[in-house]
Amino acid sequence: MNALLAGQASLPRALRRRHAVVLLGTGMVGGAFLRLLDTPAGAALGLVGAANSRHQQTDPAGLAERSLRERLAVAGAARDDAALLAALDADAAVHKVIIDASASAVLAARHPAWLARGYHVVTANKALAGGDLQGWHALQAACAGHARYGDAATVGAGLPVLSTLRRLHACGDALLSLEGVLSGSLSWLFNRYDGTRPFSALLREARARGYTEPDARADLSGEDVARKLLILARTAGFALTRAAVQVENLVPEVLRALDTGQFAANLEALDAPLAARHAAATARGAVLRHLARIDRHGRAQVGLVEVAATHPAAHLRGTDNLFALKTTRYRAQPLVIQGPGAGPEITAQALLGDVLALV
Ligand SMILES: NC(=O)c1ccc[n+]([C@@H]2O[C@H](COP(=O)([O-])OP(=O)(O)OC[C@H]3O[C@@H](n4cnc5c(N)ncnc54)[C@H](OP(=O)(O)O)[C@@H]3O)[C@@H](O)[C@H]2O)c1
């Protein structure tokens, strides 16, 4: 322990710093989180460790450098969770927080153990809560202890939808249906797709803007949306499995087995099937939107749907997400939450908000 921390440990609780933080993942979201540490809201957090998939850093002097993300990309100590947790243990802060800004299922599977050891976990990673039901139950059991789980960034990039569902559920207000646009990238694509440009051209633009995953099949397969729908449904009290969600895969068979490079070179195979869907929808006076739905019986679907021009999803802009919730007490008119649902800055802010909410 360095002299500063040793000094802190002897301070009364009220004078110790509030948060010691380890950041896992220094990609788009993790990088934006590091920038937030330079703002007044983030400055009070003590970063004691940071890692990407290959390297990590726990030395306080190195962590303070603005180039931390770039340095970790090329150098650092070998990845070792134990050293990161030891850095948290050595800190005298009141709240010890692990922030998961990766998409790693391996890391997500460790969340329950970290919670059980008393570390708070704040995550943008959906792999545990949106994964198999066993993982969800392990998470709920671990959350029964003292440590808290911050998941606002996992759905809607921090839009207040999970917190709203929890409040309604706690009040006994049962979810009757949820309908929404849960993917920022698919929202942008279908808000823009009017038949004048091939879908493949729009997809290339979406990738260049950083809206899609490096391999856009992760978005087009519907699997990312299915994970978000599982998190929403489970939060509302439905013990739903992935097998119970009907998911439409927009990736044609011929593109499914290709490697990422070959897929990117053959995007035109998406054009004809989607142009036909678009023309059919237009002939009926409708538009195409990528919707996720769940009803009161837990029946869940994800896919491309024709909606009337008057439907709320027909009026979305940019990367907007939309969540329309009908409950026993919001029955005549749905409770609607809408706003940008993707982007590193707002997602990182959702992480910071969950950390600050621990106090
Ligand atoms: N981007 C958005 O707008 C957005 C919005 C909402 C939620 N999210 C979620 O936020 C998470 C991060 O997204 P992103 O866009 O920042 O992804 P990204 O740019 O691909 O970054 C992922 C980071 O995780 C690191 N990582 C992977 N395995 C790791 C491990 N075992 N230990 C430590 N770090 C590990 C990667 O390391 P390397 O650099 O070594 O590969 C990389 O730094 C994902 O779960 C995503 O679904 C993103």
mmCIF file of C-alpha atoms and ligand atoms in Angstrom:
data_model
loop_
_atom_site.group_PDB
_atom_site.id
_atom_site.type_symbol
_atom_site.label_atom_id
_atom_site.label_comp_id
_atom_site.label_asym_id
_atom_site.label_seq_id
_atom_site.Cartn_x
_atom_site.Cartn_y
_atom_site.Cartn_z
ATOM 1 C CA MET A 1 0.000 0.000 0.000
ATOM 2 C CA ASN A 2 1.435 3.425 -0.857
ATOM 3 C CA ALA A 3 1.831 6.142 1.770
ATOM 4 C CA LEU A 4 -1.258 8.029 0.618
ATOM 5 C CA LEU A 5 -3.498 4.978 0.910
ATOM 6 C CA ALA A 6 -1.935 3.902 4.189
ATOM 7 C CA GLY A 7 -2.734 7.382 5.456
ATOM 8 C CA GLN A 8 -6.305 7.077 4.165
ATOM 9 C CA ALA A 9 -6.865 3.780 5.911
ATOM 10 C CA SER A 10 -6.327 5.396 9.279
ATOM 11 C CA LEU A 11 -8.858 8.150 8.494
ATOM 12 C CA PRO A 12 -12.386 7.950 9.889
ATOM 13 C CA ARG A 13 -14.931 6.583 7.370
ATOM 14 C CA ALA A 14 -16.475 10.021 6.777
ATOM 15 C CA LEU A 15 -13.143 11.411 5.540
ATOM 16 C CA ARG A 16 -12.122 8.504 3.341
ATOM 17 C CA ARG A 17 -12.709 8.803 -0.393
ATOM 18 C CA ARG A 18 -15.990 7.285 -1.428
ATOM 19 C CA HIS A 19 -15.145 5.120 -4.440
ATOM 20 C CA ALA A 20 -12.220 2.989 -5.524
ATOM 21 C CA VAL A 21 -12.790 1.721 -9.055
ATOM 22 C CA VAL A 22 -11.372 -0.937 -11.365
ATOM 23 C CA LEU A 23 -12.273 -0.542 -15.054
ATOM 24 C CA LEU A 24 -12.465 -3.658 -17.254
ATOM 25 C CA GLY A 25 -12.558 -2.720 -20.919
ATOM 26 C CA THR A 26 -11.020 0.395 -22.447
ATOM 27 C CA GLY A 27 -12.804 0.296 -25.819
ATOM 28 C CA MET A 28 -15.409 2.849 -26.970
ATOM 29 C CA VAL A 29 -17.367 2.868 -23.697
ATOM 30 C CA GLY A 30 -14.382 2.338 -21.367
ATOM 31 C CA GLY A 31 -12.493 5.104 -23.175
ATOM 32 C CA ALA A 32 -15.443 7.491 -22.718
ATOM 33 C CA PHE A 33 -15.577 6.507 -19.032
ATOM 34 C CA LEU A 34 -11.889 7.396 -18.626
ATOM 35 C CA ARG A 35 -12.633 10.830 -20.117
ATOM 36 C CA LEU A 36 -15.434 11.301 -17.562
ATOM 37 C CA LEU A 37 -12.880 10.844 -14.774
ATOM 38 C CA ASP A 38 -11.439 14.190 -15.914
ATOM 39 C CA THR A 39 -14.768 15.968 -15.279
ATOM 40 C CA PRO A 40 -15.926 17.374 -11.919
ATOM 41 C CA ALA A 41 -18.514 14.568 -11.534
ATOM 42 C CA GLY A 42 -15.958 11.823 -12.114
ATOM 43 C CA ALA A 43 -12.960 13.392 -10.408
ATOM 44 C CA ALA A 44 -13.871 12.041 -6.963
ATOM 45 C CA LEU A 45 -13.557 8.432 -8.113
ATOM 46 C CA GLY A 46 -10.244 6.746 -7.427
ATOM 47 C CA LEU A 47 -9.190 4.587 -10.376
ATOM 48 C CA VAL A 48 -6.980 1.851 -8.886
ATOM 49 C CA GLY A 49 -6.851 -0.517 -11.875
ATOM 50 C CA ALA A 50 -7.737 -0.711 -15.555
ATOM 51 C CA ALA A 51 -7.543 -3.498 -18.122
ATOM 52 C CA ASN A 52 -8.267 -4.483 -21.685
ATOM 53 C CA SER A 53 -8.358 -8.120 -22.802
ATOM 54 C CA ARG A 54 -4.537 -8.418 -22.841
ATOM 55 C CA HIS A 55 -2.992 -5.862 -20.502
ATOM 56 C CA GLN A 56 -3.681 -4.160 -17.217
ATOM 57 C CA GLN A 57 -2.313 -1.436 -14.971
ATOM 58 C CA THR A 58 -2.588 -0.949 -11.223
ATOM 59 C CA ASP A 59 0.216 1.541 -10.625
ATOM 60 C CA PRO A 60 -1.424 4.844 -9.467
ATOM 61 C CA ALA A 61 1.046 7.047 -11.364
ATOM 62 C CA GLY A 62 0.357 5.232 -14.644
ATOM 63 C CA LEU A 63 -3.388 5.268 -14.104
ATOM 64 C CA ALA A 64 -3.381 9.047 -13.836
ATOM 65 C CA GLU A 65 -1.978 9.449 -17.361
ATOM 66 C CA ARG A 66 -4.391 10.610 -20.028
ATOM 67 C CA SER A 67 -2.899 8.158 -22.506
ATOM 68 C CA LEU A 68 -3.823 5.136 -20.336
ATOM 69 C CA ARG A 69 -6.144 3.616 -22.955
ATOM 70 C CA GLU A 70 -3.576 3.940 -25.754
ATOM 71 C CA ARG A 71 -0.771 2.592 -23.544
ATOM 72 C CA LEU A 72 -2.798 -0.433 -22.465
ATOM 73 C CA ALA A 73 -3.389 -1.221 -26.130
ATOM 74 C CA VAL A 74 0.332 -1.898 -26.563
ATOM 75 C CA ALA A 75 1.790 -2.603 -23.111
ATOM 76 C CA GLY A 76 1.120 -3.267 -19.433
ATOM 77 C CA ALA A 77 1.144 -6.132 -16.963
ATOM 78 C CA ALA A 78 -0.411 -9.416 -18.098
ATOM 79 C CA ARG A 79 -4.151 -9.783 -17.378
ATOM 80 C CA ASP A 80 -4.752 -11.088 -13.880
ATOM 81 C CA ASP A 81 -8.019 -10.366 -12.059
ATOM 82 C CA ALA A 82 -6.432 -11.181 -8.694
ATOM 83 C CA ALA A 83 -4.009 -8.236 -8.962
ATOM 84 C CA LEU A 84 -6.883 -5.877 -9.834
ATOM 85 C CA LEU A 85 -8.955 -7.076 -6.868
ATOM 86 C CA ALA A 86 -5.879 -6.744 -4.617
ATOM 87 C CA ALA A 87 -5.622 -3.094 -5.702
ATOM 88 C CA LEU A 88 -9.240 -2.591 -4.621
ATOM 89 C CA ASP A 89 -8.616 -4.417 -1.325
ATOM 90 C CA ALA A 90 -5.587 -2.231 -0.595
ATOM 91 C CA ASP A 91 -7.631 0.948 -0.989
ATOM 92 C CA ALA A 92 -9.397 2.429 2.019
ATOM 93 C CA ALA A 93 -12.369 3.744 0.018
ATOM 94 C CA VAL A 94 -15.865 3.149 1.367
ATOM 95 C CA HIS A 95 -17.182 1.612 -1.904
ATOM 96 C CA LYS A 96 -15.091 -0.776 -4.004
ATOM 97 C CA VAL A 97 -16.450 -1.002 -7.507
ATOM 98 C CA ILE A 98 -15.687 -3.182 -10.521
ATOM 99 C CA ILE A 99 -16.872 -1.608 -13.776
ATOM 100 C CA ASP A 100 -17.337 -4.039 -16.665
ATOM 101 C CA ALA A 101 -17.212 -2.126 -19.952
ATOM 102 C CA SER A 102 -16.488 -5.238 -22.007
ATOM 103 C CA ALA A 103 -18.767 -7.665 -23.840
ATOM 104 C CA SER A 104 -16.904 -10.674 -22.419
ATOM 105 C CA ALA A 105 -19.091 -13.584 -21.294
ATOM 106 C CA VAL A 106 -16.125 -14.903 -19.292
ATOM 107 C CA LEU A 107 -15.957 -11.689 -17.250
ATOM 108 C CA ALA A 108 -19.741 -11.518 -16.900
ATOM 109 C CA ALA A 109 -19.804 -15.021 -15.417
ATOM 110 C CA ARG A 110 -17.587 -13.692 -12.602
ATOM 111 C CA HIS A 111 -20.030 -10.949 -11.547
ATOM 112 C CA PRO A 112 -21.851 -13.110 -8.933
ATOM 113 C CA ALA A 113 -18.572 -14.144 -7.282
ATOM 114 C CA TRP A 114 -17.368 -10.529 -7.144
ATOM 115 C CA LEU A 115 -20.677 -9.428 -5.598
ATOM 116 C CA ALA A 116 -20.488 -12.281 -3.082
ATOM 117 C CA ARG A 117 -17.028 -11.005 -2.075
ATOM 118 C CA GLY A 118 -18.516 -7.561 -1.398
ATOM 119 C CA TYR A 119 -17.420 -5.639 -4.520
ATOM 120 C CA HIS A 120 -20.103 -3.567 -6.198
ATOM 121 C CA VAL A 121 -20.391 -4.339 -9.918
ATOM 122 C CA VAL A 122 -21.458 -1.733 -12.474
ATOM 123 C CA THR A 123 -21.794 -3.040 -16.011
ATOM 124 C CA ALA A 124 -22.537 -2.309 -19.649
ATOM 125 C CA ASN A 125 -21.976 -6.010 -20.338
ATOM 126 C CA LYS A 126 -25.266 -7.860 -20.974
ATOM 127 C CA ALA A 127 -23.811 -11.355 -21.104
ATOM 128 C CA LEU A 128 -24.825 -12.401 -17.583
ATOM 129 C CA ALA A 129 -28.256 -10.810 -17.052
ATOM 130 C CA GLY A 130 -29.205 -11.419 -20.694
ATOM 131 C CA GLY A 131 -27.630 -14.867 -20.858
ATOM 132 C CA ASP A 132 -28.937 -18.188 -19.601
ATOM 133 C CA LEU A 133 -31.493 -18.273 -16.811
ATOM 134 C CA GLN A 134 -29.065 -20.014 -14.453
ATOM 135 C CA GLY A 135 -26.754 -16.980 -14.674
ATOM 136 C CA TRP A 136 -29.661 -14.629 -13.983
ATOM 137 C CA HIS A 137 -30.626 -16.615 -10.865
ATOM 138 C CA ALA A 138 -26.991 -16.666 -9.667
ATOM 139 C CA LEU A 139 -26.963 -12.894 -10.098
ATOM 140 C CA GLN A 140 -30.184 -12.420 -8.122
ATOM 141 C CA ALA A 141 -28.817 -14.587 -5.306
ATOM 142 C CA ALA A 142 -25.567 -12.591 -5.217
ATOM 143 C CA CYS A 143 -27.518 -9.295 -5.193
ATOM 144 C CA ALA A 144 -29.280 -10.373 -1.982
ATOM 145 C CA GLY A 145 -26.084 -9.481 -0.087
ATOM 146 C CA HIS A 146 -24.620 -6.073 0.680
ATOM 147 C CA ALA A 147 -23.026 -5.410 -2.706
ATOM 148 C CA ARG A 148 -25.036 -3.685 -5.438
ATOM 149 C CA TYR A 149 -25.361 -4.308 -9.182
ATOM 150 C CA GLY A 150 -25.559 -1.309 -11.508
ATOM 151 C CA ASP A 151 -27.036 -2.310 -14.865
ATOM 152 C CA ALA A 152 -28.497 0.926 -16.287
ATOM 153 C CA ALA A 153 -26.027 0.810 -19.197
ATOM 154 C CA THR A 154 -27.125 -2.638 -20.363
ATOM 155 C CA VAL A 155 -30.458 -1.540 -21.890
ATOM 156 C CA GLY A 156 -31.169 1.775 -23.630
ATOM 157 C CA ALA A 157 -27.630 3.038 -22.871
ATOM 158 C CA GLY A 158 -28.828 4.442 -19.563
ATOM 159 C CA LEU A 159 -32.371 5.562 -20.477
ATOM 160 C CA PRO A 160 -34.337 5.078 -17.225
ATOM 161 C CA VAL A 161 -36.168 1.934 -18.292
ATOM 162 C CA LEU A 162 -34.801 -0.744 -15.934
ATOM 163 C CA SER A 163 -35.176 1.548 -12.924
ATOM 164 C CA THR A 164 -38.774 2.307 -13.988
ATOM 165 C CA LEU A 165 -39.603 -1.386 -14.403
ATOM 166 C CA ARG A 166 -38.191 -2.109 -10.930
ATOM 167 C CA ARG A 167 -40.266 0.637 -9.320
ATOM 168 C CA LEU A 168 -43.439 -0.567 -11.038
ATOM 169 C CA HIS A 169 -42.707 -4.190 -10.100
ATOM 170 C CA ALA A 170 -42.024 -3.221 -6.474
ATOM 171 C CA CYS A 171 -45.398 -1.424 -6.384
ATOM 172 C CA GLY A 172 -47.183 -4.539 -7.639
ATOM 173 C CA ASP A 173 -47.890 -2.911 -11.024
ATOM 174 C CA ALA A 174 -47.597 -5.908 -13.362
ATOM 175 C CA LEU A 175 -46.271 -5.588 -16.903
ATOM 176 C CA LEU A 176 -49.024 -6.361 -19.437
ATOM 177 C CA SER A 177 -46.948 -5.663 -22.530
ATOM 178 C CA LEU A 178 -43.746 -4.040 -23.637
ATOM 179 C CA GLU A 179 -43.075 -2.979 -27.180
ATOM 180 C CA GLY A 180 -40.004 -1.149 -28.285
ATOM 181 C CA VAL A 181 -37.036 -0.423 -30.464
ATOM 182 C CA LEU A 182 -34.121 -1.692 -28.400
ATOM 183 C CA SER A 183 -31.172 -1.293 -30.759
ATOM 184 C CA GLY A 184 -29.647 2.099 -31.561
ATOM 185 C CA SER A 185 -27.990 0.770 -34.708
ATOM 186 C CA LEU A 186 -31.129 -0.960 -36.073
ATOM 187 C CA SER A 187 -33.174 2.110 -35.154
ATOM 188 C CA TRP A 188 -30.830 4.332 -37.196
ATOM 189 C CA LEU A 189 -30.806 1.886 -40.128
ATOM 190 C CA PHE A 190 -34.582 1.526 -40.446
ATOM 191 C CA ASN A 191 -35.305 5.195 -39.636
ATOM 192 C CA ARG A 192 -33.129 5.962 -42.686
ATOM 193 C CA TYR A 193 -34.052 3.113 -45.032
ATOM 194 C CA ASP A 194 -36.532 4.583 -47.516
ATOM 195 C CA GLY A 195 -35.612 2.526 -50.569
ATOM 196 C CA THR A 196 -33.587 5.296 -52.249
ATOM 197 C CA ARG A 197 -30.215 3.825 -51.188
ATOM 198 C CA PRO A 198 -29.383 0.124 -50.990
ATOM 199 C CA PHE A 199 -29.484 -1.232 -47.437
ATOM 200 C CA SER A 200 -25.818 -2.306 -47.773
ATOM 201 C CA ALA A 201 -24.775 1.326 -48.389
ATOM 202 C CA LEU A 202 -26.609 2.458 -45.259
ATOM 203 C CA LEU A 203 -25.029 -0.382 -43.290
ATOM 204 C CA ARG A 204 -21.544 0.721 -44.394
ATOM 205 C CA GLU A 205 -22.348 4.270 -43.297
ATOM 206 C CA ALA A 206 -23.673 3.020 -39.931
ATOM 207 C CA ARG A 207 -20.443 1.083 -39.393
ATOM 208 C CA ALA A 208 -18.322 4.114 -40.309
ATOM 209 C CA ARG A 209 -20.249 6.189 -37.752
ATOM 210 C CA GLY A 210 -19.548 3.565 -35.069
ATOM 211 C CA TYR A 211 -23.236 2.654 -34.659
ATOM 212 C CA THR A 212 -22.904 -1.061 -35.463
ATOM 213 C CA GLU A 213 -20.632 -3.705 -34.005
ATOM 214 C CA PRO A 214 -17.444 -4.347 -36.042
ATOM 215 C CA ASP A 215 -19.285 -7.398 -37.401
ATOM 216 C CA ALA A 216 -22.792 -6.060 -38.078
ATOM 217 C CA ARG A 217 -24.232 -9.596 -37.934
ATOM 218 C CA ALA A 218 -24.229 -9.156 -34.143
ATOM 219 C CA ASP A 219 -26.868 -6.446 -34.678
ATOM 220 C CA LEU A 220 -28.717 -7.907 -37.691
ATOM 221 C CA SER A 221 -29.071 -11.371 -36.124
ATOM 222 C CA GLY A 222 -31.352 -9.861 -33.448
ATOM 223 C CA GLU A 223 -29.318 -11.566 -30.709
ATOM 224 C CA ASP A 224 -28.216 -8.328 -29.033
ATOM 225 C CA VAL A 225 -31.835 -7.135 -28.920
ATOM 226 C CA ALA A 226 -32.923 -10.551 -27.600
ATOM 227 C CA ARG A 227 -30.453 -10.182 -24.700
ATOM 228 C CA LYS A 228 -31.883 -6.755 -23.875
ATOM 229 C CA LEU A 229 -35.444 -8.086 -24.060
ATOM 230 C CA LEU A 230 -34.479 -10.917 -21.679
ATOM 231 C CA ILE A 231 -33.057 -8.383 -19.189
ATOM 232 C CA LEU A 232 -36.234 -6.278 -19.416
ATOM 233 C CA ALA A 233 -38.542 -9.290 -19.106
ATOM 234 C CA ARG A 234 -36.634 -10.786 -16.174
ATOM 235 C CA THR A 235 -36.552 -7.420 -14.401
ATOM 236 C CA ALA A 236 -40.343 -7.283 -14.823
ATOM 237 C CA GLY A 237 -40.683 -10.704 -13.206
ATOM 238 C CA PHE A 238 -40.773 -13.115 -16.176
ATOM 239 C CA ALA A 239 -38.313 -16.007 -15.824
ATOM 240 C CA LEU A 240 -37.746 -16.060 -19.573
ATOM 241 C CA THR A 241 -35.202 -18.207 -21.416
ATOM 242 C CA ARG A 242 -33.593 -17.335 -24.749
ATOM 243 C CA ALA A 243 -35.381 -20.343 -26.284
ATOM 244 C CA ALA A 244 -38.713 -18.706 -25.460
ATOM 245 C CA VAL A 245 -37.892 -15.610 -27.532
ATOM 246 C CA GLN A 246 -38.706 -15.786 -31.247
ATOM 247 C CA VAL A 247 -35.878 -13.983 -32.992
ATOM 248 C CA GLU A 248 -35.806 -13.099 -36.682
ATOM 249 C CA ASN A 249 -32.307 -13.191 -38.152
ATOM 250 C CA LEU A 250 -31.980 -10.566 -40.893
ATOM 251 C CA VAL A 251 -28.703 -12.080 -42.122
ATOM 252 C CA PRO A 252 -29.340 -14.190 -45.263
ATOM 253 C CA GLU A 253 -28.123 -17.810 -45.066
ATOM 254 C CA VAL A 254 -25.357 -17.151 -47.628
ATOM 255 C CA LEU A 255 -23.739 -14.576 -45.325
ATOM 256 C CA ARG A 256 -23.965 -16.475 -42.040
ATOM 257 C CA ALA A 257 -20.904 -18.736 -42.293
ATOM 258 C CA LEU A 258 -18.497 -16.124 -43.724
ATOM 259 C CA ASP A 259 -15.677 -14.617 -41.691
ATOM 260 C CA THR A 260 -16.005 -10.940 -40.741
ATOM 261 C CA GLY A 261 -13.976 -9.687 -43.717
ATOM 262 C CA GLN A 262 -15.887 -11.780 -46.263
ATOM 263 C CA PHE A 263 -19.181 -10.672 -44.707
ATOM 264 C CA ALA A 264 -18.195 -7.003 -45.006
ATOM 265 C CA ALA A 265 -17.277 -7.558 -48.671
ATOM 266 C CA ASN A 266 -20.614 -9.172 -49.525
ATOM 267 C CA LEU A 267 -23.160 -6.873 -47.848
ATOM 268 C CA GLU A 268 -25.046 -6.491 -51.149
ATOM 269 C CA ALA A 269 -26.657 -9.888 -50.486
ATOM 270 C CA LEU A 270 -28.801 -8.053 -47.910
ATOM 271 C CA ASP A 271 -30.232 -5.640 -50.472
ATOM 272 C CA ALA A 272 -32.798 -7.597 -52.527
ATOM 273 C CA PRO A 273 -34.673 -9.281 -49.622
ATOM 274 C CA LEU A 274 -34.915 -6.022 -47.671
ATOM 275 C CA ALA A 275 -35.910 -4.015 -50.770
ATOM 276 C CA ALA A 276 -38.784 -6.473 -51.310
ATOM 277 C CA ARG A 277 -39.902 -6.125 -47.676
ATOM 278 C CA HIS A 278 -39.701 -2.337 -47.966
ATOM 279 C CA ALA A 279 -41.717 -2.244 -51.212
ATOM 280 C CA ALA A 280 -44.425 -4.486 -49.715
ATOM 281 C CA ALA A 281 -44.672 -2.296 -46.606
ATOM 282 C CA THR A 282 -44.835 0.899 -48.677
ATOM 283 C CA ALA A 283 -47.626 -0.572 -50.835
ATOM 284 C CA ARG A 284 -49.637 -1.044 -47.626
ATOM 285 C CA GLY A 285 -48.873 2.497 -46.394
ATOM 286 C CA ALA A 286 -46.602 1.134 -43.656
ATOM 287 C CA VAL A 287 -42.925 1.415 -42.667
ATOM 288 C CA LEU A 288 -40.419 -1.198 -41.464
ATOM 289 C CA ARG A 289 -39.188 -1.024 -37.873
ATOM 290 C CA HIS A 290 -37.111 -3.451 -35.805
ATOM 291 C CA LEU A 291 -39.309 -4.190 -32.786
ATOM 292 C CA ALA A 292 -39.050 -6.265 -29.644
ATOM 293 C CA ARG A 293 -42.267 -7.278 -27.925
ATOM 294 C CA ILE A 294 -43.406 -9.175 -24.893
ATOM 295 C CA ASP A 295 -46.975 -9.794 -23.738
ATOM 296 C CA ARG A 296 -48.486 -10.559 -20.336
ATOM 297 C CA HIS A 297 -47.930 -14.304 -20.829
ATOM 298 C CA GLY A 298 -44.227 -13.802 -21.455
ATOM 299 C CA ARG A 299 -44.522 -14.449 -25.195
ATOM 300 C CA ALA A 300 -41.588 -12.589 -26.725
ATOM 301 C CA GLN A 301 -40.576 -11.702 -30.280
ATOM 302 C CA VAL A 302 -37.786 -9.776 -31.927
ATOM 303 C CA GLY A 303 -37.753 -8.867 -35.608
ATOM 304 C CA LEU A 304 -38.658 -6.591 -38.476
ATOM 305 C CA VAL A 305 -42.295 -5.484 -38.415
ATOM 306 C CA GLU A 306 -44.490 -3.345 -40.668
ATOM 307 C CA VAL A 307 -45.988 -0.530 -38.613
ATOM 308 C CA ALA A 308 -48.483 2.141 -39.627
ATOM 309 C CA ALA A 309 -47.186 5.659 -40.214
ATOM 310 C CA THR A 310 -49.028 6.687 -37.028
ATOM 311 C CA HIS A 311 -47.143 4.173 -34.847
ATOM 312 C CA PRO A 312 -44.746 5.847 -32.332
ATOM 313 C CA ALA A 313 -41.826 3.812 -33.747
ATOM 314 C CA ALA A 314 -42.456 5.354 -37.177
ATOM 315 C CA HIS A 315 -41.400 8.765 -35.798
ATOM 316 C CA LEU A 316 -38.079 7.901 -34.211
ATOM 317 C CA ARG A 317 -34.917 9.834 -35.066
ATOM 318 C CA GLY A 318 -31.252 8.931 -35.180
ATOM 319 C CA THR A 319 -30.350 6.111 -32.816
ATOM 320 C CA ASP A 320 -33.489 6.560 -30.669
ATOM 321 C CA ASN A 321 -34.694 3.675 -28.542
ATOM 322 C CA LEU A 322 -38.359 3.422 -27.614
ATOM 323 C CA PHE A 323 -40.000 1.522 -24.763
ATOM 324 C CA ALA A 324 -43.806 1.519 -24.492
ATOM 325 C CA LEU A 325 -44.916 -0.204 -21.285
ATOM 326 C CA LYS A 326 -48.493 -1.189 -20.514
ATOM 327 C CA THR A 327 -49.077 -2.214 -16.915
ATOM 328 C CA THR A 328 -52.098 -2.760 -14.714
ATOM 329 C CA ARG A 329 -51.992 0.941 -13.778
ATOM 330 C CA TYR A 330 -50.701 2.317 -17.102
ATOM 331 C CA ARG A 331 -53.270 0.441 -19.111
ATOM 332 C CA ALA A 332 -55.248 2.948 -21.185
ATOM 333 C CA GLN A 333 -52.136 4.818 -22.361
ATOM 334 C CA PRO A 334 -48.687 3.232 -22.235
ATOM 335 C CA LEU A 335 -45.848 4.700 -20.221
ATOM 336 C CA VAL A 336 -43.328 5.674 -22.919
ATOM 337 C CA ILE A 337 -39.585 6.160 -22.570
ATOM 338 C CA GLN A 338 -37.728 7.373 -25.643
ATOM 339 C CA GLY A 339 -34.335 8.823 -26.460
ATOM 340 C CA PRO A 340 -30.888 8.041 -27.851
ATOM 341 C CA GLY A 341 -30.112 4.424 -27.006
ATOM 342 C CA ALA A 342 -26.503 4.021 -28.116
ATOM 343 C CA GLY A 343 -23.243 5.894 -27.983
ATOM 344 C CA PRO A 344 -20.125 5.681 -25.837
ATOM 345 C CA GLU A 345 -20.646 9.001 -24.015
ATOM 346 C CA ILE A 346 -24.163 8.331 -22.763
ATOM 347 C CA THR A 347 -23.319 4.710 -21.970
ATOM 348 C CA ALA A 348 -20.262 5.772 -19.953
ATOM 349 C CA GLN A 349 -22.416 8.327 -18.177
ATOM 350 C CA ALA A 350 -24.856 5.542 -17.256
ATOM 351 C CA LEU A 351 -21.915 3.679 -15.677
ATOM 352 C CA LEU A 352 -20.828 6.773 -13.761
ATOM 353 C CA GLY A 353 -24.411 7.382 -12.620
ATOM 354 C CA ASP A 354 -24.635 3.851 -11.232
ATOM 355 C CA VAL A 355 -21.315 4.285 -9.387
ATOM 356 C CA LEU A 356 -22.397 7.612 -7.870
ATOM 357 C CA ALA A 357 -25.777 6.112 -6.906
ATOM 358 C CA LEU A 358 -23.975 3.705 -4.554
ATOM 359 C CA VAL A 359 -23.539 6.516 -2.024
HETATM 360 N N1 LIG B 1 -20.809 1.326 -27.805
HETATM 361 C C1 LIG B 1 -22.040 1.600 -27.370
HETATM 362 O O1 LIG B 1 -22.682 2.570 -27.806
HETATM 363 C C2 LIG B 1 -22.678 0.744 -26.302
HETATM 364 C C3 LIG B 1 -23.944 1.113 -25.802
HETATM 365 C C4 LIG B 1 -24.509 0.350 -24.776
HETATM 366 C C5 LIG B 1 -23.834 -0.755 -24.291
HETATM 367 N N2 LIG B 1 -22.623 -1.105 -24.831
HETATM 368 C C6 LIG B 1 -21.952 -2.285 -24.284
HETATM 369 O O2 LIG B 1 -20.749 -1.842 -23.658
HETATM 370 C C7 LIG B 1 -19.775 -2.873 -23.750
HETATM 371 C C8 LIG B 1 -18.509 -2.299 -24.381
HETATM 372 O O3 LIG B 1 -18.832 -1.807 -25.665
HETATM 373 P P1 LIG B 1 -17.724 -1.050 -26.563
HETATM 374 O O4 LIG B 1 -18.471 -0.461 -27.709
HETATM 375 O O5 LIG B 1 -16.889 -0.186 -25.697
HETATM 376 O O6 LIG B 1 -16.862 -2.317 -27.064
HETATM 377 P P2 LIG B 1 -15.345 -2.322 -27.569
HETATM 378 O O7 LIG B 1 -14.974 -0.997 -28.129
HETATM 379 O O8 LIG B 1 -15.211 -3.541 -28.411
HETATM 380 O O9 LIG B 1 -14.499 -2.508 -26.212
HETATM 381 C C9 LIG B 1 -14.529 -3.682 -25.456
HETATM 382 C C10 LIG B 1 -13.368 -3.638 -24.498
HETATM 383 O O10 LIG B 1 -13.457 -4.777 -23.631
HETATM 384 C C11 LIG B 1 -12.137 -5.300 -23.511
HETATM 385 N N3 LIG B 1 -12.160 -6.684 -23.017
HETATM 386 C C12 LIG B 1 -12.580 -7.810 -23.647
HETATM 387 N N4 LIG B 1 -12.376 -8.884 -22.860
HETATM 388 C C13 LIG B 1 -11.802 -8.422 -21.712
HETATM 389 C C14 LIG B 1 -11.329 -9.029 -20.531
HETATM 390 N N5 LIG B 1 -11.383 -10.354 -20.357
HETATM 391 N N6 LIG B 1 -10.793 -8.251 -19.563
HETATM 392 C C15 LIG B 1 -10.709 -6.905 -19.722
HETATM 393 N N7 LIG B 1 -11.153 -6.267 -20.823
HETATM 394 C C16 LIG B 1 -11.681 -7.020 -21.815
HETATM 395 C C17 LIG B 1 -11.558 -5.140 -24.895
HETATM 396 O O11 LIG B 1 -10.164 -5.323 -24.876
HETATM 397 P P3 LIG B 1 -9.271 -5.255 -26.233
HETATM 398 O O12 LIG B 1 -9.143 -3.791 -26.529
HETATM 399 O O13 LIG B 1 -7.986 -5.883 -25.810
HETATM 400 O O14 LIG B 1 -10.020 -6.016 -27.279
HETATM 401 C C18 LIG B 1 -11.995 -3.704 -25.183
HETATM 402 O O15 LIG B 1 -11.111 -2.793 -24.564
HETATM 403 C C19 LIG B 1 -20.404 -4.000 -24.567
HETATM 404 O O16 LIG B 1 -20.945 -4.966 -23.692
HETATM 405 C C20 LIG B 1 -21.518 -3.289 -25.332
HETATM 406 O O17 LIG B 1 -22.568 -4.158 -25.684
HETATM 407 C C21 LIG B 1 -22.027 -0.380 -25.804
#
